[in-house]
Coordinates of C-alpha atoms in Angstrom, one line a residue:
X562 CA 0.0 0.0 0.0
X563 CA 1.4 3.3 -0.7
X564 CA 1.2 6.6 1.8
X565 CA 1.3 9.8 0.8
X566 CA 1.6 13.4 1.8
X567 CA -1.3 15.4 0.8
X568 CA 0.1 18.4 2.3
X569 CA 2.9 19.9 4.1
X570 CA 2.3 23.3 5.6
X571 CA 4.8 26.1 8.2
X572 CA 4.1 28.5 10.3
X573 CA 6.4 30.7 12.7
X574 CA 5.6 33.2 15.3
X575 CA 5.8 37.0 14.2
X576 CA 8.4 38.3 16.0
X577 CA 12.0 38.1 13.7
X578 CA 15.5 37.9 15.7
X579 CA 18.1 39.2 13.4
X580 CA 21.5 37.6 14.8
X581 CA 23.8 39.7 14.6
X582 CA 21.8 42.0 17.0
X583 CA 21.3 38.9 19.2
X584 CA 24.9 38.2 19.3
X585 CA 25.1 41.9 20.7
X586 CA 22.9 41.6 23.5
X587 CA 24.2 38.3 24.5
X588 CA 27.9 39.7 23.8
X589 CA 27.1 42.1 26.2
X590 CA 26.1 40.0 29.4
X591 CA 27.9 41.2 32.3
X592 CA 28.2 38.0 34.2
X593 CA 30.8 36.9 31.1
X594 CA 33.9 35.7 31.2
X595 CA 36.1 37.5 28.5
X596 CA 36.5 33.7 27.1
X597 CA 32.8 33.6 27.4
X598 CA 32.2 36.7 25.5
X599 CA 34.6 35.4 22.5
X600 CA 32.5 32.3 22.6
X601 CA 29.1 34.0 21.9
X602 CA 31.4 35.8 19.0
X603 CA 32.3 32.6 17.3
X604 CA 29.2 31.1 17.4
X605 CA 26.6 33.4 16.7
X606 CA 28.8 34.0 13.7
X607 CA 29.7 30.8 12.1
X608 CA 26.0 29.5 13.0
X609 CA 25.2 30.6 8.9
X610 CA 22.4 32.5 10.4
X611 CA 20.8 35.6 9.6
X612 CA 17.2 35.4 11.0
X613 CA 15.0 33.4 13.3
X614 CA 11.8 33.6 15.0
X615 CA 10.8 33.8 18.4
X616 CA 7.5 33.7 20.2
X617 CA 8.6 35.5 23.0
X618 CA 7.8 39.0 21.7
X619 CA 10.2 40.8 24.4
X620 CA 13.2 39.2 23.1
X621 CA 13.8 42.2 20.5
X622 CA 14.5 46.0 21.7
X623 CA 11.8 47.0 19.7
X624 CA 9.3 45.8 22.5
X625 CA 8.9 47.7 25.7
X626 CA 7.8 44.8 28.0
X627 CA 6.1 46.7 31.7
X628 CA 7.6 43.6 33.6
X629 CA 10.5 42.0 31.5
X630 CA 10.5 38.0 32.1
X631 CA 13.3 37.1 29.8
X632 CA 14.6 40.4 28.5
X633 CA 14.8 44.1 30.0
X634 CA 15.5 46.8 26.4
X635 CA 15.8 49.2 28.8
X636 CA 18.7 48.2 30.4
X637 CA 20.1 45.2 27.7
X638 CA 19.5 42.4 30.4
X639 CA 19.1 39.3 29.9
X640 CA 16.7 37.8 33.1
X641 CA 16.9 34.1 34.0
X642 CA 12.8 33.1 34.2
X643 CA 11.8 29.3 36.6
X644 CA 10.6 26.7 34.2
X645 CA 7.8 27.4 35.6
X646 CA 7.0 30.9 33.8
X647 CA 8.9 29.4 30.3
X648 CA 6.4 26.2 30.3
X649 CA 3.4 28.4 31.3
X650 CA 4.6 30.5 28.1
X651 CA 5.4 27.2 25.9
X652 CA 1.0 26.0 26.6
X653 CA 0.0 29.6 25.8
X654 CA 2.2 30.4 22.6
X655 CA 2.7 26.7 21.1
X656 CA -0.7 26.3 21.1
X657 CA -1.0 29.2 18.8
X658 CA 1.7 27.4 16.7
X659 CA 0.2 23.9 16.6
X660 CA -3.2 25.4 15.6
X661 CA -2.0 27.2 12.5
X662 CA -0.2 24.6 11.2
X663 CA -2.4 22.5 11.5
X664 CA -5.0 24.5 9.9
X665 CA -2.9 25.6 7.0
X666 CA -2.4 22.1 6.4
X667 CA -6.5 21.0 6.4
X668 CA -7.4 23.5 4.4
X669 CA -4.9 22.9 1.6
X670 CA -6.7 19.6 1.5
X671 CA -10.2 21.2 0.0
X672 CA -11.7 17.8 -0.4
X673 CA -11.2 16.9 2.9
X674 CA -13.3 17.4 5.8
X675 CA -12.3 18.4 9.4
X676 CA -14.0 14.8 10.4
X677 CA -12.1 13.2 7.8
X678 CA -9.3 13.6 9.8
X679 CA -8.9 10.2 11.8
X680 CA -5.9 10.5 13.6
X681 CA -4.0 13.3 15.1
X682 CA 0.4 12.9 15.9
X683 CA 1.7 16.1 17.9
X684 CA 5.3 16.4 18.6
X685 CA 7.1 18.6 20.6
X686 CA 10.1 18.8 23.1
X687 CA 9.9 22.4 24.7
X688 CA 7.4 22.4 26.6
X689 CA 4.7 20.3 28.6
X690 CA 0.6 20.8 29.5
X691 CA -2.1 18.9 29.7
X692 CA -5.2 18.9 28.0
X693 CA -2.3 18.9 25.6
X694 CA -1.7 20.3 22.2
X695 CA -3.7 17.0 20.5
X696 CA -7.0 18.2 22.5
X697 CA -6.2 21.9 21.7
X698 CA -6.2 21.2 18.3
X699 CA -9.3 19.1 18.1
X700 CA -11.0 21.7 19.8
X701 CA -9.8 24.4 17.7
X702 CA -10.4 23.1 14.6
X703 CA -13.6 21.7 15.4
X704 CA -12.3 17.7 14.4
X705 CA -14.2 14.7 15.5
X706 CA -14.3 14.5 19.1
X707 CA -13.2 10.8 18.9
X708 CA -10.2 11.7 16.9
X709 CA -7.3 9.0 17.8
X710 CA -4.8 11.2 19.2
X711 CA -1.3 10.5 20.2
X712 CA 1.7 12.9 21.2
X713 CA 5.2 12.2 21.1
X714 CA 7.3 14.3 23.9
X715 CA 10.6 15.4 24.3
X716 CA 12.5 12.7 21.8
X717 CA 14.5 15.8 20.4
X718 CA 15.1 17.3 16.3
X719 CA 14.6 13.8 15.2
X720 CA 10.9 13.1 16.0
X721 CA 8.9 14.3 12.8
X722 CA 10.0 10.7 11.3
X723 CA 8.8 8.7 14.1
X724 CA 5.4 11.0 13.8
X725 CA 5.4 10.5 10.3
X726 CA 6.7 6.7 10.5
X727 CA 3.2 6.1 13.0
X728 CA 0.9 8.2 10.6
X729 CA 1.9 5.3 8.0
X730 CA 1.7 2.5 10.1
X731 CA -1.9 3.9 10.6
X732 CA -3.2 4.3 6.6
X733 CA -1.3 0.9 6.0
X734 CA -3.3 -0.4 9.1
X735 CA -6.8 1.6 7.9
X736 CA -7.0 2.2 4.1
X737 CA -9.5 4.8 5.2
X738 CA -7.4 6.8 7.8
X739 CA -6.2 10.5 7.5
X740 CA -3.6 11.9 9.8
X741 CA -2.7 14.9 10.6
X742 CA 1.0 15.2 12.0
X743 CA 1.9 18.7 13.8
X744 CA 5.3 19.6 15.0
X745 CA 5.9 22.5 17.0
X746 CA 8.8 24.0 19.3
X747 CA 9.5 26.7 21.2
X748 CA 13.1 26.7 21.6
X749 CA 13.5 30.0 22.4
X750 CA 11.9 29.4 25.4
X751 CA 15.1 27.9 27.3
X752 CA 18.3 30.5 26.5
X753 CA 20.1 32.0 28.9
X754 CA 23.1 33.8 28.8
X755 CA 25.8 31.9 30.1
X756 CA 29.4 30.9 29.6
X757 CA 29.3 27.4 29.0
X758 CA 29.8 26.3 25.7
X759 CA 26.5 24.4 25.2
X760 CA 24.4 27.1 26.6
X761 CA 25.6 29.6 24.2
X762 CA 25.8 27.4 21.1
X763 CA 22.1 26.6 21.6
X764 CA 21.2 30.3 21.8
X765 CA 23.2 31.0 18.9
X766 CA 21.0 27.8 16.8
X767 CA 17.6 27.4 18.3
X768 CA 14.3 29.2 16.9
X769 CA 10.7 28.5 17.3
X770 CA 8.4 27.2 14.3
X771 CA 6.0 24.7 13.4
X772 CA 4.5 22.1 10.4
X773 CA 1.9 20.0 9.9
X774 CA 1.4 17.5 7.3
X775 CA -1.9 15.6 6.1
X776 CA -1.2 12.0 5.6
X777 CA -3.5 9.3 3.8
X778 CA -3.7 6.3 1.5
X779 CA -6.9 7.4 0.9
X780 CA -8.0 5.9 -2.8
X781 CA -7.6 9.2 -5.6
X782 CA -4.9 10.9 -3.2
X783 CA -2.1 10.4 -5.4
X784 CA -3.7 12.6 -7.8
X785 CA -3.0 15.9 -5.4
X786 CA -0.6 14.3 -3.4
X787 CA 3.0 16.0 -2.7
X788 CA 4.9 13.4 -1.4
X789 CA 5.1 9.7 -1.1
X790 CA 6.2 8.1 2.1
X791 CA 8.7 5.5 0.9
X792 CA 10.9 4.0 4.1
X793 CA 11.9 5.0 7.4
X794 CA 15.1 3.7 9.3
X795 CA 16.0 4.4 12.8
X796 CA 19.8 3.7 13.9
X797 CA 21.5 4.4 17.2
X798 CA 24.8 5.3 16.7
X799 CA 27.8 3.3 19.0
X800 CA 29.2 6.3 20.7
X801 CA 27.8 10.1 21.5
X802 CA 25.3 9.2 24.1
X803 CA 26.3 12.3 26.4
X804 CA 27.4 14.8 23.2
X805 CA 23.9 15.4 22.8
X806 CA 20.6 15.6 25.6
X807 CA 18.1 17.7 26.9
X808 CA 17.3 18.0 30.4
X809 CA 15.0 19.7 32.7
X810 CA 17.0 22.1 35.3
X811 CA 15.1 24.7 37.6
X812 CA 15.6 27.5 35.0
X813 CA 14.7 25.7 31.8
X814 CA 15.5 23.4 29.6
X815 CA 19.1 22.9 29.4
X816 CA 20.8 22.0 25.8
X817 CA 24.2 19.4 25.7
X818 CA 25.6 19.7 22.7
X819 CA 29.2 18.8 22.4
X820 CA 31.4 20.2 19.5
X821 CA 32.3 16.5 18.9
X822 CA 28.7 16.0 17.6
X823 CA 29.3 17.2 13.8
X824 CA 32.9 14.7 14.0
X825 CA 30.4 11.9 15.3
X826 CA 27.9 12.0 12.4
X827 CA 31.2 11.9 10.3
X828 CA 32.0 9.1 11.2
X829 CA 28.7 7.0 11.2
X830 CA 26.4 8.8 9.0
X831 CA 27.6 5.9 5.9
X832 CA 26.9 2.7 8.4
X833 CA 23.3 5.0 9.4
X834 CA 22.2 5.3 5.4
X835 CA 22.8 1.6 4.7
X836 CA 19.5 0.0 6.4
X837 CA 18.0 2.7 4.6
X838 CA 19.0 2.0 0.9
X839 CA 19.4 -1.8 1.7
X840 CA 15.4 -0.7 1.5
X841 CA 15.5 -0.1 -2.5
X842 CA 18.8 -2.0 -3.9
X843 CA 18.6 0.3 -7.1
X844 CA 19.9 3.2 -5.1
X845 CA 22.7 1.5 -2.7
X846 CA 24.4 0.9 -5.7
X847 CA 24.8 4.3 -6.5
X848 CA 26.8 7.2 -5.3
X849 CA 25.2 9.2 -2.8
X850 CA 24.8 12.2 -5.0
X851 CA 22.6 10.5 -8.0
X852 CA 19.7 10.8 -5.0
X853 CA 18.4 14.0 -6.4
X854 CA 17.2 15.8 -3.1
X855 CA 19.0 15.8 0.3
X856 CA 16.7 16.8 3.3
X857 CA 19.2 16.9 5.9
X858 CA 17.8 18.3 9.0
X859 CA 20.3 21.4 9.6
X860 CA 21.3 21.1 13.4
X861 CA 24.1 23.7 12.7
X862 CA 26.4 24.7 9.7
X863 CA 29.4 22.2 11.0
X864 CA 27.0 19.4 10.7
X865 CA 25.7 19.8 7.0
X866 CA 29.3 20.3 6.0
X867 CA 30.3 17.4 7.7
X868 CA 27.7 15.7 5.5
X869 CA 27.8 17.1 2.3
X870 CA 31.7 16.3 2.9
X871 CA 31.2 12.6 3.6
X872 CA 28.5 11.5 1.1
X873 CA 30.2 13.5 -1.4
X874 CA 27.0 15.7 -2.3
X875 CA 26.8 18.8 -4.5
X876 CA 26.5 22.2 -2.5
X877 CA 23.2 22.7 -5.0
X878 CA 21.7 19.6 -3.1
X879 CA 22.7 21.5 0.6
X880 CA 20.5 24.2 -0.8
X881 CA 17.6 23.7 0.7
X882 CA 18.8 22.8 4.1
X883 CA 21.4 25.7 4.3
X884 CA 18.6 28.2 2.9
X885 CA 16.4 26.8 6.4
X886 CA 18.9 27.3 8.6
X887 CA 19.7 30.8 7.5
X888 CA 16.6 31.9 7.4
X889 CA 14.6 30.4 10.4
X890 CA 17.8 28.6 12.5
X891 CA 17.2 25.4 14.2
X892 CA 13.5 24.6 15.3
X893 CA 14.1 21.1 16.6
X894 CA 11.6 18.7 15.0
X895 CA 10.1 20.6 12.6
X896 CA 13.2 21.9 10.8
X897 CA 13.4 18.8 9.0
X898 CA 9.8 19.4 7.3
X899 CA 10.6 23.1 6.8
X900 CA 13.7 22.0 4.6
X901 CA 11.2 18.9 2.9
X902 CA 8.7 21.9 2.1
X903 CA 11.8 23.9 0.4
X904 CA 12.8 21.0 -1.9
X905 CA 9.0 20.2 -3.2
X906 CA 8.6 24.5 -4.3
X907 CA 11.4 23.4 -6.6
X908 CA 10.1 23.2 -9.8
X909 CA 10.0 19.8 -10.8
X910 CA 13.0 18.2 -13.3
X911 CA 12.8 15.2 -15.8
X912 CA 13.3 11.6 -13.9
X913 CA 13.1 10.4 -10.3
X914 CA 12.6 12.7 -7.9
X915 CA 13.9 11.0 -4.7
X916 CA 14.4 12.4 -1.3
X917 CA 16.6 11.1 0.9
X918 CA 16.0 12.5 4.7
X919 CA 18.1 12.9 7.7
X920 CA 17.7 14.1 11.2
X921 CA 20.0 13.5 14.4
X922 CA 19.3 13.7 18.1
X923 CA 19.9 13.1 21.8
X924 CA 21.6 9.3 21.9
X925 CA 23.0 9.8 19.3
X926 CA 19.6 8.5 17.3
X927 CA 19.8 9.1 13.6
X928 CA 16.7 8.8 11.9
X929 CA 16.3 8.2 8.2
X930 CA 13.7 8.3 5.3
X931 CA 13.1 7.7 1.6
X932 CA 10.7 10.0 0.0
X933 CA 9.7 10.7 -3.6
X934 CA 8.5 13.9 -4.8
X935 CA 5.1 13.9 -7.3
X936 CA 4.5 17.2 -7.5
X937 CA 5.7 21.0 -7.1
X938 CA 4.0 22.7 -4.1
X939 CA 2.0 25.2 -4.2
X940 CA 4.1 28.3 -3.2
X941 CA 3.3 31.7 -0.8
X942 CA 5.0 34.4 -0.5
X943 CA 6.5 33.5 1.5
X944 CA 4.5 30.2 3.1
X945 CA 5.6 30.4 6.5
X946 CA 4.7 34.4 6.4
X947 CA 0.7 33.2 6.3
X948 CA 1.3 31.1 9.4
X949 CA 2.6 34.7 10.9
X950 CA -0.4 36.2 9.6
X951 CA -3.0 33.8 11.2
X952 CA -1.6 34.1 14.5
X953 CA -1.3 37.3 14.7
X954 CA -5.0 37.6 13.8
X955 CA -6.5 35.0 16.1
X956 CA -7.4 35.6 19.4
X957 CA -5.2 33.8 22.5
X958 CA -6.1 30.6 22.4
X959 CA -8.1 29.2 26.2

């Protein structure tokens, strides 16, 4: 039986961080040590960066906050907020995200109705409430009360494949069954200024943003459909399980990420592809660059140099992941189906169109897909702006 994506739809909260003025402010920290302050140099500078979004709207000077919770423009502060105040913030402002993605995804499905929609994957790893974001957006979005819902929590920038690995498992289970996957993260929530390493590469990288897909096997679907969902692989790699976690301190969320990680997936991301193309023969006997589209989730610039190095890809097939990170940074598990969005705008080229898919996380877990491309996407100006545009018009959500 074959799966497809019916649609694949961003959104990202209004307010822009421009990095080099973020660099400044956390440059100017005055619990720094001057190694600290080089630190924040380097790497809000060789992140390949220029923008990102943020859903907490006082993280910019241009917004006067009356009681400043994670930065005071008046006096350039960055404040230190409980996990307490960020999580109560994460419920309020990622339900806003999950809603319109999710909604931007439904309606690009016109011949679909709300209680068509049969099962419902959130992911997220920012943040924690409960009636959760599955009930928010039934609620919202007015879908069948008995909706099958299921959320995946805190697994890290890997987790839209094992959303989008269950939604499959579901339509090859139920011919009938249409799911709606929604990933959405609020990284933002959890920098501080700091001078350990870690702490300031993740505030250099992390950003906030959201994607939804619609998947079905639904009989005619192929006709609209964007995407087909080919194979998923899953590999743990045999060292790295402390160069990358996430854990919950008292102020936050706190980020390990060890500048080993990019020297790791170096060194394993050819053993990690082969239970992947072991999947279609045709293609493991091929050099990794006659895959036409690379959707490398981009964790940071060291890591998609590392593999463009190693699989000896074209910098044309980086494009799409280097274009994501530059423009929007690293938004944990939806990144991946930002950069998956980017390659199906491309207009489409004579032959296979065949998408091989990366992302990497705490473990070190490496998850990888096969996907092939049927059709060009319809194209905003940009997408992801609409998304802005929604929330910025809807009311807080209850």
């Amino acid at each position: 039986m074959t799966v497809y994506v019916r649609s694949l739809e961003t959104a990202v909260p209004k307010t822009m961080l421009i990095q080099s003025e973020a660099r400044d402010v956390f440059a100017a920290q005055p619990g720094l040590t001057r190694l600290g302050s080089r630190l924040v140099g380097t790497c809000f500078d060789a992140a390949a960066i220029d923008t990102r979004f943020t859903a907490v709207e006082e993280m910019t000077n241009d917004f006067q906050a009356e009681d400043p919770q994670f930065y005071d423009a008046a006096t350039g502060l960055l404040l230190n907020p409980s996990t307490k105040v960020r999580n109560e913030i994460f419920g309020r402002e990622a339900t806003k995200l999950f809603v319109a993605a999710a909604r931007a995804a439904v309606e690009a499905c016109p011949e679909l109705d709300l209680l068509d929609i049969t099962h419902l994957v959130t992911v997220s790893c920012t943040g924690f409430f409960n009636p959760g974001p599955d009930y928010k957006i039934v609620r919202e979005l007015g879908l069948d009360p008995a909706v099958q819902r299921y959320h995946l929590g805190f697994m890290g920038c890997y987790a839209a494949f094992p959303a989008l690995r269950a939604a499959k498992l579901f339509c090859e289970a139920d011919p009938t069954a249409v799911v709606l996957v929604v990933c959405a993260e609020l990284c933002s929530l959890h920098v501080r200024t700091s001078n350990d390493p870690d702490t300031i590469m993740g505030s250099a990288l992390f950003a906030d943003g959201a994607a939804a897909a619609v998947v079905t096997a639904r009989p005619g679907t192929e006709e609209n459909a964007l995407l087909q969902l080919d194979h998923f692989e899953t590999v743990l790699t045999p060292v790295g399980e402390d160069s990358m976690a996430w854990n919950i301190g008292d102020n936050g969320f706190e980020m390990v990420l060890g500048n080993y990680v990019p020297h790791i997936i170096d060194d394993h991301i050819v053993g990690a592809l082969q239970p992947l193309l072991a999947r279609d023969p045709e293609l493991a006997a091929l050099p990794y660059s006659s895959i036409r589209h690379w959707a490398i989730h981009p964790g940071g610039r060291s890591i998609l140099d590392k593999v463009e190095s190693r699989l000896g890809l074209t910098e044309e097939q980086l494009v799409p992941a280097r274009e994501i990170l530059r423009n929007y940074g690293n938004m944990s598990s939806a990144t991946v189906l930002f950069v998956i969005k980017r390659i199906l705008e491309q207009a489409p080229e004579p032959g296979d169109e065949r998408i091989c898919s990366m992302a990497f996380g705490p473990g070190l877990t490496v998850e990888t897909a096969l996907f092939t491309k049927l059709r060009q996407a319809p194209r905003t100006a940009p997408a992801e702006r609409n998304g802005q545009e929604r929330l910025a018009a809807e009311a807080p959500v209850a």
